[in-house]
Each structure stands twice: as C-alpha cells, then as structure tokens.
Coordinates of C-alpha atoms in Angstrom, one line a residue:
X590 CA -131.6 39.4 -19.4
X591 CA -128.1 40.9 -19.6
X592 CA -127.4 44.1 -17.8
X593 CA -124.5 46.0 -19.5
X594 CA -123.7 47.7 -16.2
X595 CA -123.1 44.4 -14.5
X596 CA -121.4 42.5 -17.4
X597 CA -118.5 44.9 -17.7
X598 CA -117.4 44.7 -14.0
X599 CA -117.7 40.9 -14.1
X600 CA -115.5 40.8 -17.2
X601 CA -112.9 43.0 -15.7
X602 CA -112.9 41.0 -12.5
X603 CA -112.4 37.8 -14.5
X604 CA -109.4 39.3 -16.3
X605 CA -107.9 40.5 -13.1
X606 CA -108.3 37.1 -11.6
X607 CA -106.5 35.5 -14.6
X608 CA -103.6 37.9 -14.3
X609 CA -102.9 37.3 -10.6
X610 CA -99.3 36.6 -9.6
X611 CA -100.2 33.0 -8.8
X612 CA -101.7 32.3 -12.2
X613 CA -98.7 34.0 -13.9
X614 CA -96.3 31.8 -12.0
X615 CA -98.3 28.8 -12.8
X616 CA -98.4 29.6 -16.5
X617 CA -94.7 30.2 -16.5
X618 CA -94.1 26.8 -14.9
X619 CA -96.3 25.1 -17.4
X620 CA -94.4 26.8 -20.3
X621 CA -91.1 25.7 -18.8
X622 CA -92.4 22.1 -18.3
X623 CA -93.5 22.1 -22.0
X624 CA -90.1 23.3 -23.0
X625 CA -88.6 20.5 -21.0
X626 CA -90.8 17.9 -22.8
X627 CA -90.1 19.4 -26.2
X628 CA -86.4 18.8 -26.7
X629 CA -84.4 20.8 -29.2
X630 CA -81.0 20.2 -30.7
X631 CA -79.2 21.7 -27.6
X632 CA -81.7 20.3 -25.1
X633 CA -79.1 17.8 -23.7
X634 CA -76.5 20.5 -23.1
X635 CA -78.9 23.2 -21.7
X636 CA -81.2 21.0 -19.6
X637 CA -80.1 17.4 -19.2
X638 CA -76.4 18.1 -18.4
X639 CA -77.2 20.5 -15.5
X640 CA -79.9 18.2 -14.2
X641 CA -77.6 15.2 -14.2
X642 CA -74.8 17.3 -12.5
X643 CA -77.2 18.6 -9.8
X644 CA -78.6 15.2 -9.2
X645 CA -75.4 13.1 -9.1
X646 CA -73.2 15.7 -7.5
X647 CA -74.5 15.0 -4.0
X648 CA -74.2 11.3 -4.6
X649 CA -70.6 11.8 -5.6
X650 CA -70.1 13.8 -2.4
X651 CA -71.5 11.0 -0.4
X652 CA -69.0 8.6 -2.0
X653 CA -66.2 11.0 -1.2
X654 CA -67.2 11.2 2.4
X655 CA -67.2 7.4 2.6
X656 CA -63.7 7.4 1.1
X657 CA -62.4 9.9 3.6
X658 CA -63.8 8.7 6.9
X659 CA -62.7 5.1 6.5
X660 CA -59.2 3.7 6.1
X661 CA -58.1 2.5 2.7
X662 CA -56.2 -0.6 3.8
X663 CA -56.9 -3.7 5.9
X664 CA -54.7 -6.4 7.3
X665 CA -56.1 -9.9 6.8
X666 CA -55.6 -12.3 9.7
X667 CA -54.3 -15.8 8.8
X668 CA -56.9 -18.1 7.5
X669 CA -59.5 -15.3 7.2
X670 CA -60.8 -13.3 4.3
X671 CA -60.7 -9.5 3.8
X672 CA -64.1 -9.0 5.4
X673 CA -62.5 -9.8 8.7
X674 CA -59.5 -7.5 8.0
X675 CA -58.2 -5.1 10.6
X676 CA -57.9 -1.4 9.3
X677 CA -54.4 0.0 8.8
X678 CA -53.8 3.6 9.5
X679 CA -53.7 5.9 6.4
X680 CA -50.7 8.2 5.9
X681 CA -51.3 11.8 6.6
X682 CA -50.8 12.8 3.0
X683 CA -53.6 10.6 1.8
X684 CA -56.0 12.1 4.4
X685 CA -55.0 15.6 3.4
X686 CA -55.4 15.1 -0.3
X687 CA -58.6 13.3 0.2
X688 CA -59.9 16.2 2.3
X689 CA -58.9 18.7 -0.3
X690 CA -60.7 16.7 -2.9
X691 CA -63.9 16.7 -0.9
X692 CA -63.7 20.4 -0.2
X693 CA -63.3 21.2 -3.9
X694 CA -66.2 19.0 -4.8
X695 CA -68.5 20.4 -2.1
X696 CA -67.6 24.0 -3.2
X697 CA -68.3 23.0 -6.8
X698 CA -71.6 21.5 -5.9
X699 CA -72.6 24.4 -3.8
X700 CA -71.8 26.9 -6.6
X701 CA -73.8 24.8 -9.0
X702 CA -76.9 24.8 -6.7
X703 CA -76.6 28.6 -6.1
X704 CA -76.4 29.1 -9.8
X705 CA -79.5 27.0 -10.3
X706 CA -81.3 29.0 -7.6
X707 CA -80.2 32.2 -9.4
X708 CA -78.2 33.3 -6.4
X709 CA -74.8 33.2 -8.2
X710 CA -74.2 34.4 -11.8
X711 CA -73.5 31.9 -14.5
X712 CA -70.2 33.5 -15.4
X713 CA -69.0 33.1 -11.8
X714 CA -70.6 29.8 -10.8
X715 CA -69.6 27.7 -13.8
X716 CA -65.8 28.1 -13.6
X717 CA -66.0 27.2 -9.9
X718 CA -68.2 24.2 -10.6
X719 CA -66.1 22.9 -13.5
X720 CA -62.8 23.6 -11.9
X721 CA -63.9 22.2 -8.5
X722 CA -65.2 18.9 -9.8
X723 CA -62.3 18.5 -12.2
X724 CA -59.7 19.1 -9.5
X725 CA -61.6 16.8 -7.1
X726 CA -61.5 14.1 -9.8
X727 CA -57.8 14.5 -10.5
X728 CA -56.9 14.3 -6.9
X729 CA -58.9 11.1 -6.3
X730 CA -57.6 9.5 -9.4
X731 CA -54.0 10.3 -8.3
X732 CA -54.7 8.8 -4.9
X733 CA -56.3 5.7 -6.4
X734 CA -53.3 5.2 -8.7
X735 CA -50.8 5.5 -5.8
X736 CA -52.9 3.3 -3.6
X737 CA -52.9 0.5 -6.1
X738 CA -49.1 0.6 -6.4
X739 CA -46.4 -1.0 -4.3
X740 CA -45.7 2.4 -2.7
X741 CA -48.9 2.1 -0.8
X742 CA -49.7 -1.6 -0.6
X743 CA -48.2 -3.5 2.4
X744 CA -46.3 -6.7 1.9
X745 CA -47.0 -9.5 1.8
X746 CA -49.8 -8.6 -0.6
X747 CA -51.9 -11.7 0.1
X748 CA -52.1 -10.6 3.8
X749 CA -53.5 -7.1 3.0
X750 CA -56.3 -5.7 0.9
X751 CA -57.8 -2.4 -0.1
X752 CA -61.0 -1.5 1.7
X753 CA -64.4 -0.4 0.5
X754 CA -63.2 3.2 0.9
X755 CA -60.7 2.8 -1.9
X756 CA -63.4 1.8 -4.3
X757 CA -65.8 4.5 -3.2
X758 CA -63.0 7.0 -4.0
X759 CA -62.7 5.6 -7.5
X760 CA -66.5 5.9 -8.0
X761 CA -66.5 9.5 -6.7
X762 CA -63.6 10.4 -9.1
X763 CA -65.4 9.0 -12.1
X764 CA -68.6 10.9 -11.2
X765 CA -66.7 14.1 -10.7
X766 CA -65.0 13.7 -14.0
X767 CA -68.3 13.0 -15.8
X768 CA -70.0 16.0 -14.1
X769 CA -67.2 18.4 -15.0
X770 CA -67.3 17.3 -18.7
X771 CA -71.1 17.7 -18.8
X772 CA -70.9 21.2 -17.5
X773 CA -68.2 22.1 -20.0
X774 CA -70.7 21.1 -22.7
X775 CA -73.3 23.3 -21.0
X776 CA -71.0 26.3 -20.9
X777 CA -69.9 25.7 -24.5
X778 CA -73.5 25.9 -25.7
X779 CA -74.3 29.0 -23.6
X780 CA -71.2 30.9 -24.7
X781 CA -72.0 30.2 -28.3
X782 CA -75.5 31.6 -27.9
X783 CA -77.5 28.4 -28.3
X784 CA -79.4 29.2 -25.1
X785 CA -79.4 31.7 -22.2
X786 CA -76.7 31.7 -19.6
X787 CA -79.1 30.6 -16.8
X788 CA -80.9 27.6 -15.6
X789 CA -84.7 27.6 -15.6
X790 CA -85.6 24.5 -13.7
X791 CA -89.1 23.1 -13.7
X792 CA -90.9 22.0 -10.6
X793 CA -90.2 18.3 -11.4
X794 CA -86.4 19.1 -11.9
X795 CA -86.2 20.9 -8.6
X796 CA -88.1 18.2 -6.8
X797 CA -85.8 15.5 -8.2
X798 CA -82.6 17.3 -7.1
X799 CA -84.0 18.0 -3.6
X800 CA -85.2 14.5 -3.2
X801 CA -81.8 13.1 -4.2
X802 CA -80.0 15.4 -1.7
X803 CA -82.5 14.5 1.0
X804 CA -82.1 10.7 0.4
X805 CA -78.3 11.0 0.4
X806 CA -78.3 12.8 3.7
X807 CA -80.8 10.4 5.2
X808 CA -78.8 7.4 4.0
X809 CA -75.5 8.7 5.4
X810 CA -77.1 9.7 8.7
X811 CA -78.8 6.3 9.0
X812 CA -75.5 4.5 8.4
X813 CA -73.8 6.7 11.0
X814 CA -76.4 6.1 13.7
X815 CA -76.7 2.3 13.1
X816 CA -73.0 1.9 12.9
X817 CA -72.7 3.5 16.3
X818 CA -75.6 1.7 17.9
X819 CA -74.6 -1.8 16.5
X820 CA -70.8 -1.3 16.7
X821 CA -70.3 -1.7 13.0
X822 CA -67.8 0.0 10.7
X823 CA -69.3 3.2 9.2
X824 CA -69.3 1.7 5.6
X825 CA -71.0 -1.4 6.9
X826 CA -73.6 0.8 8.4
X827 CA -74.0 2.7 5.0
X828 CA -74.2 -0.7 3.2
X829 CA -76.9 -1.9 5.6
X830 CA -78.9 1.4 5.3
X831 CA -78.7 1.3 1.5
X832 CA -79.7 -2.4 1.5
X833 CA -82.6 -1.7 3.8
X834 CA -83.9 1.5 2.2
X835 CA -84.0 0.0 -1.3
X836 CA -86.2 -2.8 0.2
X837 CA -83.8 -5.5 -0.8
X838 CA -83.8 -6.9 2.7
X839 CA -82.8 -6.0 6.3
X840 CA -79.1 -5.3 5.6
X841 CA -78.1 -8.8 4.5
X842 CA -75.2 -9.9 6.8
X843 CA -75.7 -7.0 9.2
X844 CA -79.0 -7.5 11.0
X845 CA -79.5 -5.2 14.1
X846 CA -78.8 -7.2 17.3
X847 CA -79.3 -4.6 20.0
X848 CA -82.7 -3.5 21.3
X849 CA -82.0 0.1 20.4
X850 CA -81.0 -0.8 16.8
X851 CA -84.1 -3.0 16.3
X852 CA -86.3 -0.2 17.8
X853 CA -84.8 2.3 15.4
X854 CA -85.1 0.0 12.4
X855 CA -88.9 0.4 11.8
X856 CA -89.0 4.2 11.7
X857 CA -85.8 4.4 9.7
X858 CA -86.9 1.8 7.1
X859 CA -90.4 3.2 6.8
X860 CA -89.1 6.8 6.4
X861 CA -86.7 5.7 3.7
X862 CA -89.2 3.6 1.8
X863 CA -91.6 6.6 1.8
X864 CA -88.8 8.8 0.5
X865 CA -87.9 6.3 -2.3
X866 CA -91.6 5.9 -3.2
X867 CA -91.9 9.7 -3.4
X868 CA -88.9 9.8 -5.7
X869 CA -90.6 7.3 -8.0

C-alpha cells in the first residue's frame, strides 16, 4: 500500500541525492571521457596535441638535464674505446647556452601545466609555452651543430669523441621542436573557433601526465643516487636505472658492487616496476 505522504519526500530525497556535487562532478567526468573517446575532425589538435606535449615535455626536460650536467666530449686513451674516455671540460659558452635552453623549456612546460590546471589563461600560457619550447629547441640545435664541427671537436679526431650528453641534447631539441609545433596547431584551432580556448582533461589524461612526471623524477633521482653510491658517471647511473626499471635486466654492464648499492637495488627496482605497471 502506497502512502502519498511518504512517497513524495522519498522522491525528493532521491532527486537531491542525484544532484549532489559528487554526482555532478562524476557525470561531468564521464561526459569528458566520452568526448575523448568520440574523436571529431579537430580532436587531434584540441586533445591529442596538448596531451602529447604535457606527457613528453617532462621527458624532454630530463634529456636536457642529462645534456647539461655531463660534459659533451671525452678523450679516448690509446688502445681503448670511447666508453673508457676521460671527460673534457666544456667551454663556458656551451654551459651557459645549455642552461638558458633548459630554463626556457622548464618555463614553457610549467606554463603549459598551469594552463591545463586552469591556473593560467590560455592567451597567456600558450605564447610562453610555444616560445619557450621553440627557443629551447633552437638553442640546442645550434649547440649540436657547433659541437659536431671542427670548432668544438678536439684533434686528432680519432682520439676524441662526443659523449652521451651530446646525443641527449639532440633528442631534447627534437622533442622541443615537435612539442612547439603541436601546440601551434592547438592554438590555430582554438583561435579559429573550432573548440574552446581551454583544456578539459579527463581523469585518465591527468593520470597519464602525472605518472610520466613521477616516473621521470624517480628515474633521474635513482640515477643520481646510484651514480653517487657506485661511483659511476651520472649518465651511466641514469642508463642503469632505466635499464633496471624497464625490467630489461639489472643495469647491463653496471651491476651494483657496493653493499649499499645492492641494498638500495631491491626497493628502487620494486618501486619502479610498480610505477611502470601502474602506467600500463
């Protein structure tokens, strides 16, 4: 038997429950997720480009850091190969330009993330992002061009080689250039009214970006700690950390030999494997 006096309050309570802030936010997230899974003509420019930029920007910054903290040239001892090379001091101008490039890229990346978090307006953030990444790319490309010329190389050429840092600089320059071009495409579509001048990231997109940043920081810190403990070069430590975290093996040619290094290996590897597994 239905009591009209009871049914109406129950119905109102149900409607109030469905309209709670939590349900509204959840519904909005579901709609954004559906929009992400339902690509339109301008989906790549409005969604994919910013997501790629926000994901690969921190990785490019990591390559820049590696290119800055390690010397670009090594001297090869007689009868040895370049892996046994002795680092040669970089000129002050190379360090200065490299530092400026990194600062530009970090500023650009920070502006992009603030824009995605809706803390910085689109009209302000995007010129900083595009200009910063583009300038960082140009500076690194110029450095790489000079470094590969006779102005920078030490003679005799067969007794000297360019280090890992040089190649990390090239990779960072390429990523910065790609990111800046992608964001130009995003701005073009927004200014022509194909979508709003803001980023509405889904939970999955935010998670991907945060996990990429976390993994990059974890990788660099791990490389720094183990290079100090095991007395390796920093880039050898980064190589070991990457090799280990991606479960390829225990750092290939750089197995930990100290008791402290071996003691830290287990928690570091397990933490990284869990992080990679969460990313998947």
